[in-house]
């Protein structure tokens, strides 16, 4: 008997623009100890199908039109709210795609994790704290004792995702629904987290529904796969059969979009330097102890015109802080940043204004970087207006061109960020960054939230822009396959320091530093559960 059996599930959204059939006659099942992967492009209905099982879609405008979802002896679609809350609190847990919007910004990480143990499972506060610290360590958070008292905004994107995973695993559920659980994680922690989920699954004999656009992870993790397109299931089967012999053209398209191989590197003149960073150091201070922490420690490198320079390293290694420090979005303590030979480190916001048109950033978390009160038109037109374009017709035409470039339908132009999936929001953020046709972009995980087909489109777009406009880019990513495919050279960063630098293929072929070797080995080692 299946742990969860979903039959003919249909979910519609009744909007001012008409009825959207988000999920249409979807059926699947999950057994104890089994992993079902649901894959498909952003907006295909993967998350909506699973959220509806737990009463997590907004109603209205959402409405479950038909279907059953039997979990043990309970129909989740018809269960009273008290029963549903009890099930989803203990027996079914969920890891959400966007950790920052799911964590309470007014509560410390530790307090949020302690709550279910104290109020639902009868732990004393001391016992709960001890268990939480164990789990924080288990999911790869450094210094779990001090992290217990940290706030969500003090964590990097990857660390917040780890905290969310710890929150879901803390009750040791019978069914775990994981919606892109490793999107923000670097390869070493991704492998660690997935092995943690697999090992917990084996120990507790739990079922897992794994929603993902990362087909490489799906292949190593799942027992069977369901492929969704436009709200419907177009193919299903065992993982081995589906990856080795996909039948549906849509599945074939997904598999063909997986990044692989290396970029052909063009030689560039040593003196043709656009951005030069020398001994850049950025220090933060612990709020309670006032002890210094060097997030970036004496970083030095040069970025040439037309070059894509990769920056890799584990979550919390200082990659994002380095990128923000270069653009003066974070104040550095010492060191130099030169743009076209001009010193920009330490400039005030007013002094930086002339440079902003030429230097842009794609942020890691698209939801928190987009204004929820601005439509997509307002978001994309704002930088054009700041650039001095006043003609409304020209602005409208340019906004539509940008939407075409990043794969967004023109009909979405009056929608707000909350009406989009995570991948679609990332496309909006990328469109905003390229609106002014800048010369230098810091791209902080620009494709981490995208499914493979849109990821391929965006990467091709970025490469096209680099070629067409001689654009230069600092490309921050935890996806080493993507870095290898798009970057000319790579910097490896750990604990605030740049450990190694080299041309991409040379570094892949013969890494010098032990840390680099660990990163590269983790990027292609399959997930293997321990033997119990």
XYZ file of C-alpha atoms in Angstrom, residues 191-496:
306
model
C 26.136 16.303 -1.462
C 26.171 16.326 2.334
C 22.522 17.435 2.585
C 21.300 14.922 0.014
C 23.153 12.117 1.749
C 21.608 13.275 5.023
C 18.115 13.076 3.486
C 18.850 9.669 1.934
C 20.257 8.263 5.173
C 17.330 9.572 7.221
C 15.027 8.027 4.633
C 16.714 4.636 5.004
C 16.776 4.749 8.802
C 13.154 5.859 9.209
C 11.740 4.292 6.042
C 10.198 7.618 5.007
C 8.938 8.618 1.593
C 10.396 11.622 -0.244
C 8.905 13.804 -2.975
C 11.797 15.676 -4.544
C 10.839 18.692 -6.682
C 13.826 19.836 -8.686
C 15.174 21.286 -11.911
C 18.624 19.775 -11.242
C 18.434 16.619 -13.328
C 21.907 15.447 -12.308
C 20.778 15.359 -8.672
C 17.489 13.706 -9.627
C 19.322 10.960 -11.472
C 21.474 10.081 -8.468
C 18.693 10.368 -5.878
C 15.291 9.299 -7.214
C 13.731 5.867 -7.640
C 11.130 7.095 -10.111
C 10.446 10.336 -11.966
C 7.359 12.255 -13.051
C 7.804 14.897 -15.782
C 5.344 17.816 -15.819
C 4.634 20.361 -18.530
C 1.913 23.042 -18.418
C 0.210 21.447 -15.430
C 0.070 17.913 -16.849
C 2.189 14.800 -16.516
C 3.739 14.043 -19.909
C 5.983 11.126 -18.906
C 6.686 8.903 -15.933
C 8.895 5.934 -15.212
C 11.838 4.601 -13.271
C 14.820 6.935 -13.150
C 17.030 4.607 -15.147
C 14.475 4.079 -17.911
C 13.567 7.745 -18.208
C 17.153 9.029 -18.369
C 18.377 6.294 -20.699
C 15.437 6.274 -23.103
C 13.151 9.331 -22.739
C 10.035 8.980 -24.874
C 8.392 12.411 -24.813
C 9.955 15.311 -26.788
C 9.664 17.578 -23.729
C 11.686 15.143 -21.584
C 14.274 14.902 -24.347
C 14.503 18.715 -24.401
C 15.071 18.851 -20.630
C 17.854 16.276 -20.762
C 19.515 17.981 -23.740
C 19.718 21.253 -21.771
C 21.936 19.848 -18.987
C 25.190 21.864 -19.035
C 28.291 19.940 -19.996
C 31.695 20.413 -21.549
C 33.982 23.404 -21.473
C 33.912 26.883 -22.958
C 36.307 27.792 -25.751
C 38.531 30.442 -24.187
C 39.698 33.443 -26.195
C 43.109 34.886 -25.434
C 42.994 38.418 -24.003
C 45.715 40.976 -23.536
C 47.175 41.120 -20.033
C 47.060 44.915 -20.023
C 43.388 45.068 -21.128
C 42.141 45.192 -17.534
C 38.684 46.549 -16.679
C 38.494 45.849 -12.917
C 41.528 45.454 -10.686
C 41.178 44.348 -7.052
C 44.187 44.598 -4.712
C 44.321 43.363 -1.096
C 40.599 43.996 -0.603
C 39.506 43.259 2.976
C 35.972 43.453 4.332
C 35.424 42.946 8.060
C 32.208 42.407 9.963
C 31.815 42.600 13.731
C 29.829 40.229 15.928
C 26.977 42.252 17.375
C 27.187 40.764 20.863
C 30.949 40.314 21.298
C 32.175 42.986 18.835
C 34.845 40.524 17.708
C 35.998 41.057 14.087
C 35.309 38.549 11.334
C 37.100 38.929 8.000
C 34.524 37.976 5.380
C 37.010 38.935 2.655
C 40.697 38.707 3.523
C 43.223 40.499 1.264
C 41.636 39.421 -2.034
C 43.526 40.330 -5.213
C 42.720 39.637 -8.870
C 42.159 41.346 -12.210
C 39.224 41.080 -14.620
C 39.899 41.743 -18.292
C 37.504 43.319 -20.784
C 35.147 40.777 -22.329
C 36.076 38.099 -19.794
C 33.865 35.934 -17.593
C 35.684 35.207 -14.351
C 34.178 32.442 -12.210
C 34.178 32.635 -8.413
C 33.510 29.354 -6.608
C 33.597 28.205 -2.997
C 31.332 26.909 -0.281
C 28.419 28.876 1.135
C 29.756 31.404 3.648
C 33.215 31.531 2.028
C 32.849 35.242 1.234
C 31.941 35.077 -2.484
C 28.871 37.325 -2.318
C 30.555 39.760 0.096
C 33.490 40.088 -2.304
C 31.144 40.853 -5.201
C 29.223 43.443 -3.173
C 32.434 45.017 -1.862
C 33.686 45.550 -5.426
C 30.499 47.479 -6.271
C 30.607 49.432 -2.986
C 27.360 47.832 -1.824
C 29.293 46.706 1.259
C 31.948 48.976 2.757
C 35.406 47.448 2.667
C 37.924 48.018 5.433
C 41.046 48.308 3.298
C 42.421 47.598 -0.145
C 41.804 48.932 -3.612
C 39.204 48.475 -6.377
C 39.932 50.193 -9.673
C 37.477 50.440 -12.574
C 39.111 51.523 -15.839
C 42.053 52.683 -13.763
C 39.890 54.869 -11.493
C 39.815 54.135 -7.768
C 36.200 53.462 -6.676
C 36.717 51.792 -3.314
C 35.385 53.980 -0.527
C 33.362 56.302 -2.784
C 30.099 57.642 -1.376
C 26.722 56.675 -2.875
C 26.616 60.021 -4.700
C 30.137 59.590 -6.059
C 29.293 56.060 -7.241
C 26.198 57.172 -9.139
C 27.960 57.804 -12.503
C 29.440 54.290 -12.344
C 26.152 52.489 -11.628
C 25.024 52.530 -15.260
C 28.183 50.623 -16.200
C 28.333 48.293 -13.166
C 25.330 46.171 -12.244
C 24.573 43.200 -10.022
C 22.299 40.174 -10.321
C 21.436 39.227 -6.757
C 21.189 35.685 -5.407
C 17.682 35.980 -3.948
C 15.300 37.433 -6.559
C 12.322 37.705 -4.219
C 14.009 39.923 -1.633
C 15.707 42.065 -4.306
C 12.480 42.846 -6.187
C 10.066 45.497 -4.893
C 6.780 43.656 -4.166
C 4.799 46.855 -4.853
C 6.195 47.324 -8.369
C 4.892 45.575 -11.472
C 7.341 43.971 -13.865
C 6.980 46.970 -16.154
C 7.888 49.337 -13.304
C 10.866 47.163 -12.302
C 12.340 46.954 -15.800
C 11.565 50.548 -16.806
C 13.070 52.125 -13.664
C 16.733 51.754 -14.731
C 15.830 53.027 -18.224
C 14.311 56.178 -16.743
C 17.334 56.684 -14.507
C 19.472 56.332 -17.620
C 17.620 59.273 -19.132
C 15.153 57.613 -21.507
C 11.961 59.687 -21.260
C 9.954 58.647 -24.333
C 7.221 56.282 -23.084
C 6.939 54.452 -26.395
C 10.679 53.780 -26.421
C 10.545 52.570 -22.799
C 7.661 50.176 -23.548
C 9.452 48.741 -26.597
C 12.686 48.278 -24.631
C 10.890 46.603 -21.704
C 9.280 44.123 -24.111
C 12.673 43.408 -25.716
C 14.153 42.699 -22.281
C 11.262 40.361 -21.440
C 11.827 38.521 -24.720
C 15.546 38.216 -23.928
C 15.001 36.608 -20.529
C 12.128 34.343 -21.571
C 9.130 36.138 -20.035
C 5.791 36.457 -21.835
C 4.871 40.022 -22.695
C 1.425 39.455 -21.192
C 3.093 39.300 -17.742
C 4.127 42.952 -17.912
C 1.524 44.179 -15.389
C 1.994 41.362 -12.880
C 3.683 41.626 -9.487
C 6.614 39.531 -8.172
C 4.422 37.353 -5.913
C 2.539 36.131 -9.002
C 5.660 34.449 -10.402
C 7.508 31.249 -9.626
C 11.046 31.405 -8.236
C 12.615 30.867 -11.637
C 10.485 33.538 -13.264
C 11.442 36.038 -10.550
C 15.107 35.338 -11.247
C 14.533 36.122 -14.920
C 13.023 39.481 -13.932
C 16.090 40.247 -11.789
C 18.408 39.378 -14.677
C 16.358 41.557 -17.034
C 16.687 44.501 -14.651
C 20.469 44.060 -14.491
C 20.947 44.012 -18.265
C 18.463 46.836 -18.951
C 21.156 49.555 -19.077
C 23.537 47.361 -21.117
C 26.286 47.651 -18.487
C 29.985 47.016 -19.093
C 30.578 44.989 -15.907
C 28.176 42.670 -14.061
C 28.586 40.844 -10.778
C 26.317 37.832 -11.243
C 25.643 36.231 -7.845
C 24.157 32.788 -8.554
C 22.260 34.123 -11.610
C 20.820 30.745 -12.670
C 20.556 28.916 -9.341
C 16.750 29.118 -9.250
C 16.177 28.231 -12.906
C 15.237 24.941 -14.513
C 17.724 23.560 -17.007
C 16.035 24.779 -20.202
C 15.659 28.377 -18.994
C 19.098 28.144 -17.394
C 20.489 27.284 -20.809
C 18.649 30.232 -22.390
C 19.932 32.675 -19.770
C 23.504 31.413 -19.991
C 23.373 31.674 -23.782
C 21.975 35.201 -23.392
C 24.792 36.186 -21.024
C 27.400 34.709 -23.375
C 25.792 36.554 -26.289
C 25.898 39.834 -24.364
C 29.538 39.262 -23.451
C 30.367 38.685 -27.115
C 28.193 41.442 -28.567
C 28.936 44.227 -26.068
C 32.372 43.111 -24.841
C 30.751 42.691 -21.429
C 32.849 41.583 -18.467
C 31.447 39.494 -15.633
C 32.308 38.147 -12.211
C 30.250 34.941 -12.213
C 29.580 33.631 -8.676
C 28.158 30.118 -8.605
C 28.089 26.828 -6.720
C 27.211 24.923 -9.905
C 30.618 23.829 -11.166
C 29.211 22.398 -14.416
C 27.820 25.847 -15.257
C 31.079 27.555 -14.269
C 33.049 25.216 -16.495
C 30.701 25.858 -19.409
C 30.742 29.680 -19.285
C 33.888 30.943 -17.521
C 37.279 31.793 -19.013
C 39.090 31.696 -15.690
C 38.142 30.652 -12.159
C 38.925 31.910 -8.647
C 38.542 29.473 -5.741
C 37.603 31.052 -2.404
C 37.434 29.680 1.121
C 37.144 31.423 4.504
C 37.484 34.852 2.861
